[in-house]
CSV table of C-alpha atoms in Angstrom, one decimal:
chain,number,residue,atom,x,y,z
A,25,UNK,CA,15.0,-4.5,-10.2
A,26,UNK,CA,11.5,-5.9,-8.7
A,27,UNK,CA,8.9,-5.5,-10.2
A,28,UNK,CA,4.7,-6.6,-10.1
A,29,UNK,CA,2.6,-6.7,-13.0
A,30,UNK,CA,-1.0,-6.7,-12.8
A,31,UNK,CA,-3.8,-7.5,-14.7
A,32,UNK,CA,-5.5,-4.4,-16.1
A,33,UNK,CA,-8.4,-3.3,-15.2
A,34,UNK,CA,-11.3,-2.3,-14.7
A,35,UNK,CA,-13.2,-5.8,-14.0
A,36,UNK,CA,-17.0,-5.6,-14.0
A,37,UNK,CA,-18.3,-9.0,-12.8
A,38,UNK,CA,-21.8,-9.8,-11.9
A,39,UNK,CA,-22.9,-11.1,-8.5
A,40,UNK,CA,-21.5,-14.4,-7.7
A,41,UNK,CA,-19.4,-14.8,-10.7
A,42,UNK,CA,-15.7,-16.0,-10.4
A,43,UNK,CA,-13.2,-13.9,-9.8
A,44,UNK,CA,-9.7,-13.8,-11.3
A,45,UNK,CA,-7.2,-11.0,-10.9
A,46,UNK,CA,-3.7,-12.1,-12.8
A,47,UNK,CA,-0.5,-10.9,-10.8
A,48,UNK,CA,3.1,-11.6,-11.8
A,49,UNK,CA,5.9,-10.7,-10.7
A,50,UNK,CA,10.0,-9.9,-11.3
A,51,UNK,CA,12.4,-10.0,-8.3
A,52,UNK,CA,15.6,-11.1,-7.4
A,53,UNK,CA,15.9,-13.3,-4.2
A,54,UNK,CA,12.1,-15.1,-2.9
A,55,UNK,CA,10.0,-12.2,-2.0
A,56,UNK,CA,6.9,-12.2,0.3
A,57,UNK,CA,3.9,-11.8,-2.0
A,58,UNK,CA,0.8,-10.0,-1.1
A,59,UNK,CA,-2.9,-9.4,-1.8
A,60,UNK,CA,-3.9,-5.7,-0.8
A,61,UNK,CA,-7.9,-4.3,-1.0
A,62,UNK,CA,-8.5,-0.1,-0.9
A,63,UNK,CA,-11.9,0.6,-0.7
A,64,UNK,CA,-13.3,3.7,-2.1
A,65,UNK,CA,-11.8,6.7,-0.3
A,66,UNK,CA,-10.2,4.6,2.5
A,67,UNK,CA,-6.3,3.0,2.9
A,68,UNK,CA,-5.1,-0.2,2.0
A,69,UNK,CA,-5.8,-3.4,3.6
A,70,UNK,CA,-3.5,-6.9,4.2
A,71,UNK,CA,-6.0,-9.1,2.1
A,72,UNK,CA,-4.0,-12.1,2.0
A,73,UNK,CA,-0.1,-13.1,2.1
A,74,UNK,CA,2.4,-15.7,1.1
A,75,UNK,CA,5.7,-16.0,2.3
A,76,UNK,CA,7.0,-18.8,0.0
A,77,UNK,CA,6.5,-21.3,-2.7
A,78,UNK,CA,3.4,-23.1,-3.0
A,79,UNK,CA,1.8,-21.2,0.1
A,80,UNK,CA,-1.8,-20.4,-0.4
A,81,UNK,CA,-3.3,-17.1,1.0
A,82,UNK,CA,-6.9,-17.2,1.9
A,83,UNK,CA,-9.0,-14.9,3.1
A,84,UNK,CA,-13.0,-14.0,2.9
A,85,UNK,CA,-13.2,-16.2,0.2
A,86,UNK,CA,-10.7,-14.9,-1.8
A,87,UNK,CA,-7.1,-17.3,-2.5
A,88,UNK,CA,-3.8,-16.6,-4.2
A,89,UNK,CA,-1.2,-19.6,-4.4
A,90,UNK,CA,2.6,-18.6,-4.5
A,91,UNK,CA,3.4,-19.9,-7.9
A,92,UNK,CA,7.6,-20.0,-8.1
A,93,UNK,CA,8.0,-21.9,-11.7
A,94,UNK,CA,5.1,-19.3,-13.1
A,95,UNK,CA,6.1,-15.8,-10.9
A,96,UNK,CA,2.9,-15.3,-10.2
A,97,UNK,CA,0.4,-14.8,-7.2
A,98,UNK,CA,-3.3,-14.8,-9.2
A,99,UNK,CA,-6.1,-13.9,-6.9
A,100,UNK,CA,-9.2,-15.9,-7.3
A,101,UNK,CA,-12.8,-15.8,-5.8
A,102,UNK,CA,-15.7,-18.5,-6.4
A,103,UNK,CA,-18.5,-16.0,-6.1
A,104,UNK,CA,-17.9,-12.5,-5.9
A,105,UNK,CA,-20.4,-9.9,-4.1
A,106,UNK,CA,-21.4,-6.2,-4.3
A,107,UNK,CA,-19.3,-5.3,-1.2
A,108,UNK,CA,-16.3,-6.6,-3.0
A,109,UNK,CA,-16.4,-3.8,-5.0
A,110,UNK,CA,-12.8,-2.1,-4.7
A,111,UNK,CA,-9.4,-1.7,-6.0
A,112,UNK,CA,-7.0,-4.5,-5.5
A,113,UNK,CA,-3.0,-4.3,-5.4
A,114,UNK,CA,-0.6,-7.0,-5.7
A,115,UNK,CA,2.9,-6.6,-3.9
A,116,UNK,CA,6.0,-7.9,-2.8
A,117,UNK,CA,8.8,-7.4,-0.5
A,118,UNK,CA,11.8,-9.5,-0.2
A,119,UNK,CA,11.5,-11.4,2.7
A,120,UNK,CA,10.1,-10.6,6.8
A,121,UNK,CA,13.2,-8.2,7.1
A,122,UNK,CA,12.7,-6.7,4.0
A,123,UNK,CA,11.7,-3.0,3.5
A,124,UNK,CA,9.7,-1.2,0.9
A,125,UNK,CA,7.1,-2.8,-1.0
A,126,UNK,CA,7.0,-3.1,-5.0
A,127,UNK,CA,3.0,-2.3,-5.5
A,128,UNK,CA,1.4,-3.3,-8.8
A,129,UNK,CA,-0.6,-0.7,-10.6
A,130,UNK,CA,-3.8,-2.1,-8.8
A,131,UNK,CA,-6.9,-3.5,-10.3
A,132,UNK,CA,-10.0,-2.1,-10.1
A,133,UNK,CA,-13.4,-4.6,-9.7
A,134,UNK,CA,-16.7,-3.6,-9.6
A,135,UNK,CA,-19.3,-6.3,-9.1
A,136,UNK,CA,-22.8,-5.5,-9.9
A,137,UNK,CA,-26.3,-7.0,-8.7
B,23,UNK,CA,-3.3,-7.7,15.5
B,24,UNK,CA,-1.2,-4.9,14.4
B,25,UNK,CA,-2.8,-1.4,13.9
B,26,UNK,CA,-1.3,1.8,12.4
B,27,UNK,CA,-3.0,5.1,12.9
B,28,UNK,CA,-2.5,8.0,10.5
B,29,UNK,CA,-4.3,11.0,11.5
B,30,UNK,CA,-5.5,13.3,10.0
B,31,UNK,CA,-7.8,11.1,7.4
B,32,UNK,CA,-8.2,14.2,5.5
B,33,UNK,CA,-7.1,18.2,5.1
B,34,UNK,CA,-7.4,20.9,3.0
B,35,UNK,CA,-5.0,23.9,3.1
B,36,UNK,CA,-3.9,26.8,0.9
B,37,UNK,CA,-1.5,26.6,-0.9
B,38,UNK,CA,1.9,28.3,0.8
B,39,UNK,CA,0.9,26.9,3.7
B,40,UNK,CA,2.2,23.4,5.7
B,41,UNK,CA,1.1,20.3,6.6
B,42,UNK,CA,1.8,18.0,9.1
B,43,UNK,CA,1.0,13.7,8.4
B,44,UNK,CA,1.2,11.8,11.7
B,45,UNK,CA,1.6,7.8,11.3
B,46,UNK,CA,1.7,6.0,15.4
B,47,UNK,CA,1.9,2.3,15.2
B,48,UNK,CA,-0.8,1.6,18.3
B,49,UNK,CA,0.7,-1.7,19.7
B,50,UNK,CA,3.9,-2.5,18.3
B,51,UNK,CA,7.1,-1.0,17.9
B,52,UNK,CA,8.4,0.4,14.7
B,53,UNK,CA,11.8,1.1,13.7
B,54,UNK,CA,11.1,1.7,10.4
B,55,UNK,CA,8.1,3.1,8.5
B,56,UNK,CA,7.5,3.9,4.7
B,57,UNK,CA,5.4,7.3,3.6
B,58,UNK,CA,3.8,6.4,0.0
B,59,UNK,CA,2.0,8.3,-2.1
B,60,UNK,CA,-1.2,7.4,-4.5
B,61,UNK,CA,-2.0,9.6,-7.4
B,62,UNK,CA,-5.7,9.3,-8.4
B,63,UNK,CA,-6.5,6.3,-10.2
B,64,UNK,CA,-3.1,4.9,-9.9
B,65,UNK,CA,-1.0,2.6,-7.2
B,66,UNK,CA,1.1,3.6,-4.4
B,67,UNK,CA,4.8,5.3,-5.2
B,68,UNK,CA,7.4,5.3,-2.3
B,69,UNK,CA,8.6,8.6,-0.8
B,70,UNK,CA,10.9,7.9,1.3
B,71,UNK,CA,11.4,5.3,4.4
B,72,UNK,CA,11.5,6.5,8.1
B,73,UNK,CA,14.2,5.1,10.1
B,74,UNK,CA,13.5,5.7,14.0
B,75,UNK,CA,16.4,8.0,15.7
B,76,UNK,CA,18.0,8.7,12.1
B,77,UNK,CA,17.5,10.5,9.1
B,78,UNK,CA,14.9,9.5,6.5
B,79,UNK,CA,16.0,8.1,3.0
B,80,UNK,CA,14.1,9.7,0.1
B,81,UNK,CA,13.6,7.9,-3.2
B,82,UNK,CA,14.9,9.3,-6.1
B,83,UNK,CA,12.9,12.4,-7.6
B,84,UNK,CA,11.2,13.2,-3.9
B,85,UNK,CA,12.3,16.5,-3.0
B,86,UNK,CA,13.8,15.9,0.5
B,87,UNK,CA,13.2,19.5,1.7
B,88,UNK,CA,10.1,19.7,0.6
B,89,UNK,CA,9.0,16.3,2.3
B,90,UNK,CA,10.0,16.5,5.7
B,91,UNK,CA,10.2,13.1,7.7
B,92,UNK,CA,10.9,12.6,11.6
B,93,UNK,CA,10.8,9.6,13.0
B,94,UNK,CA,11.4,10.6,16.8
B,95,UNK,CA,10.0,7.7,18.9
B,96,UNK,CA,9.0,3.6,18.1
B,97,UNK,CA,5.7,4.3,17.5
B,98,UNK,CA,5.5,7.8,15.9
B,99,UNK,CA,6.7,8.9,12.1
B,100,UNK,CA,5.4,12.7,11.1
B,101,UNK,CA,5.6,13.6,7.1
B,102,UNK,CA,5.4,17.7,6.6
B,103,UNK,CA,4.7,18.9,3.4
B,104,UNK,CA,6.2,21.9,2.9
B,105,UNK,CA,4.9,24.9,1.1
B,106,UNK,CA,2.2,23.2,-0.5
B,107,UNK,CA,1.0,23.6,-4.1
B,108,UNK,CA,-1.8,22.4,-5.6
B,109,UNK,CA,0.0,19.4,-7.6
B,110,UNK,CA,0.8,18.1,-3.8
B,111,UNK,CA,-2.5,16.8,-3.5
B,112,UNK,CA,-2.4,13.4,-3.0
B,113,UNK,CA,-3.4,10.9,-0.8
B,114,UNK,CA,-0.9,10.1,1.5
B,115,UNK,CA,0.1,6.9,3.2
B,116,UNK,CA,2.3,5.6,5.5
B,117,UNK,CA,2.9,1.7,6.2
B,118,UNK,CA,5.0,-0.2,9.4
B,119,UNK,CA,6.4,-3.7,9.3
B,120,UNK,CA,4.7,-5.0,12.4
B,121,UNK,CA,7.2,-7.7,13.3
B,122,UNK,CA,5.0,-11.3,11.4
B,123,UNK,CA,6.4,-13.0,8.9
B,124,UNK,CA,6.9,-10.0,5.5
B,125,UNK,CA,4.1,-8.2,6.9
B,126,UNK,CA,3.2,-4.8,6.7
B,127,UNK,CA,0.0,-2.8,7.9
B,128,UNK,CA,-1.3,0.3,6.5
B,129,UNK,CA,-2.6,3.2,7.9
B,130,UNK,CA,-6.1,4.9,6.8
B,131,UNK,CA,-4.6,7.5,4.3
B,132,UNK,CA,-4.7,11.1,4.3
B,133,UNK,CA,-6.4,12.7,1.3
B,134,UNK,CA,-4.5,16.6,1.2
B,135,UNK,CA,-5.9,19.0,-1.3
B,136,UNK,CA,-4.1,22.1,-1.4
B,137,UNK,CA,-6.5,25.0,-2.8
């Protein structure tokens, strides 16, 4: 079956350190990978997606390159900040008519002043 | 872009009682939407996905009459928990594939504590 394996957490980073979050993944077929962020108390959030090999998702700073030879989809940030303080999820679905998602067991990082 | 509205954000009931989780995709159509569930402190577990006009498939170990899903309309996917207990608290949340390219969009989440 698919599966997503995540870096464990928690992560506690001070302000403007780098940011790596590990993220591999099982699956038969080329799934879509993604990048989710869940704020405390709120839903999740699209942070970033790839849809095939070598793709790079950006988004507010933060990147993840679709890596076929390695599985893996590691999210990365050059300097983190306070507000990115949340719980980060890596998924995958198998392609843009695919249905559920396979959710990692999320990552939390807190980054402090 | 794509917005999915789940309403209400949060609810407390007592236990016995039922609950009713709506999920309304704003500007798109959605023929199928997913209800997932998020224990504290750990990542989101499939319910059961909502197919529009038909019923609802239940992954294994979801109690199907407990977690009652319509999907009536395009736009509009309702989860009822049933006779709630206490260990049904959870934070609830239902997701729609909004037509790009493998992507999905969330709704807010409900948080349901059953007291």
């Amino acid at each position: 079956g698919n599966s997503v394996t995540q870096m464990e957490g928690p992560v506690t980073l001070s302000e403007e350190a780098f940011l790596t979050i590990n993220c591999t993944y099982t699956a038969t077929g080329y799934p879509s990978l993604f990048w989710y962020v869940q704020y405390p108390g709120e839903g999740l959030q699209l942070l970033l997606k790839a849809t095939k090999a070598d793709d790079k998702g950006s988004n507010k700073g933060f990147e993840a390159t679709y890596r076929k030879e390695t599985t893996s989809f590691h999210l990365e940030k050059g300097s983190v900040q306070v507000s990115d303080s949340a719980v980060y999820f890596c998924a995958l679905t198998l392609g843009p008519n695919a249905g559920k998602s396979t959710f990692g067991d999320g990552t939390t990082l807190t980054v402090k002043p | 872009g794509a917005v999915v509205s789940q309403h209400p954000s949060w609810v407390i009931c007592k236990s016995g009682t039922s609950v009713k989780i709506e999920c309304r995709s704003l500007d798109f159509q959605a023929t199928t939407m997913f209800w997932y569930r998020q224990f504290p402190k750990q990542s989101l577990m499939l319910m059961a996905t909502s197919n529009e006009g038909s019923k609802a498939t239940y992954e294994q170990g979801v109690e199907k009459d407990k977690f009652l899903i319509n999907h009536a309309s395009l736009t509009l996917s309702t989860l009822t928990v049933t006779s709630a207990h206490p260990e049904d608290s959870s934070f609830y949340i239902c997701s729609a594939r909004d037509g790009g390219a493998g992507g999905y969009t969330f709704g807010s989440g409900t948080r349901l504590t059953v007291v």
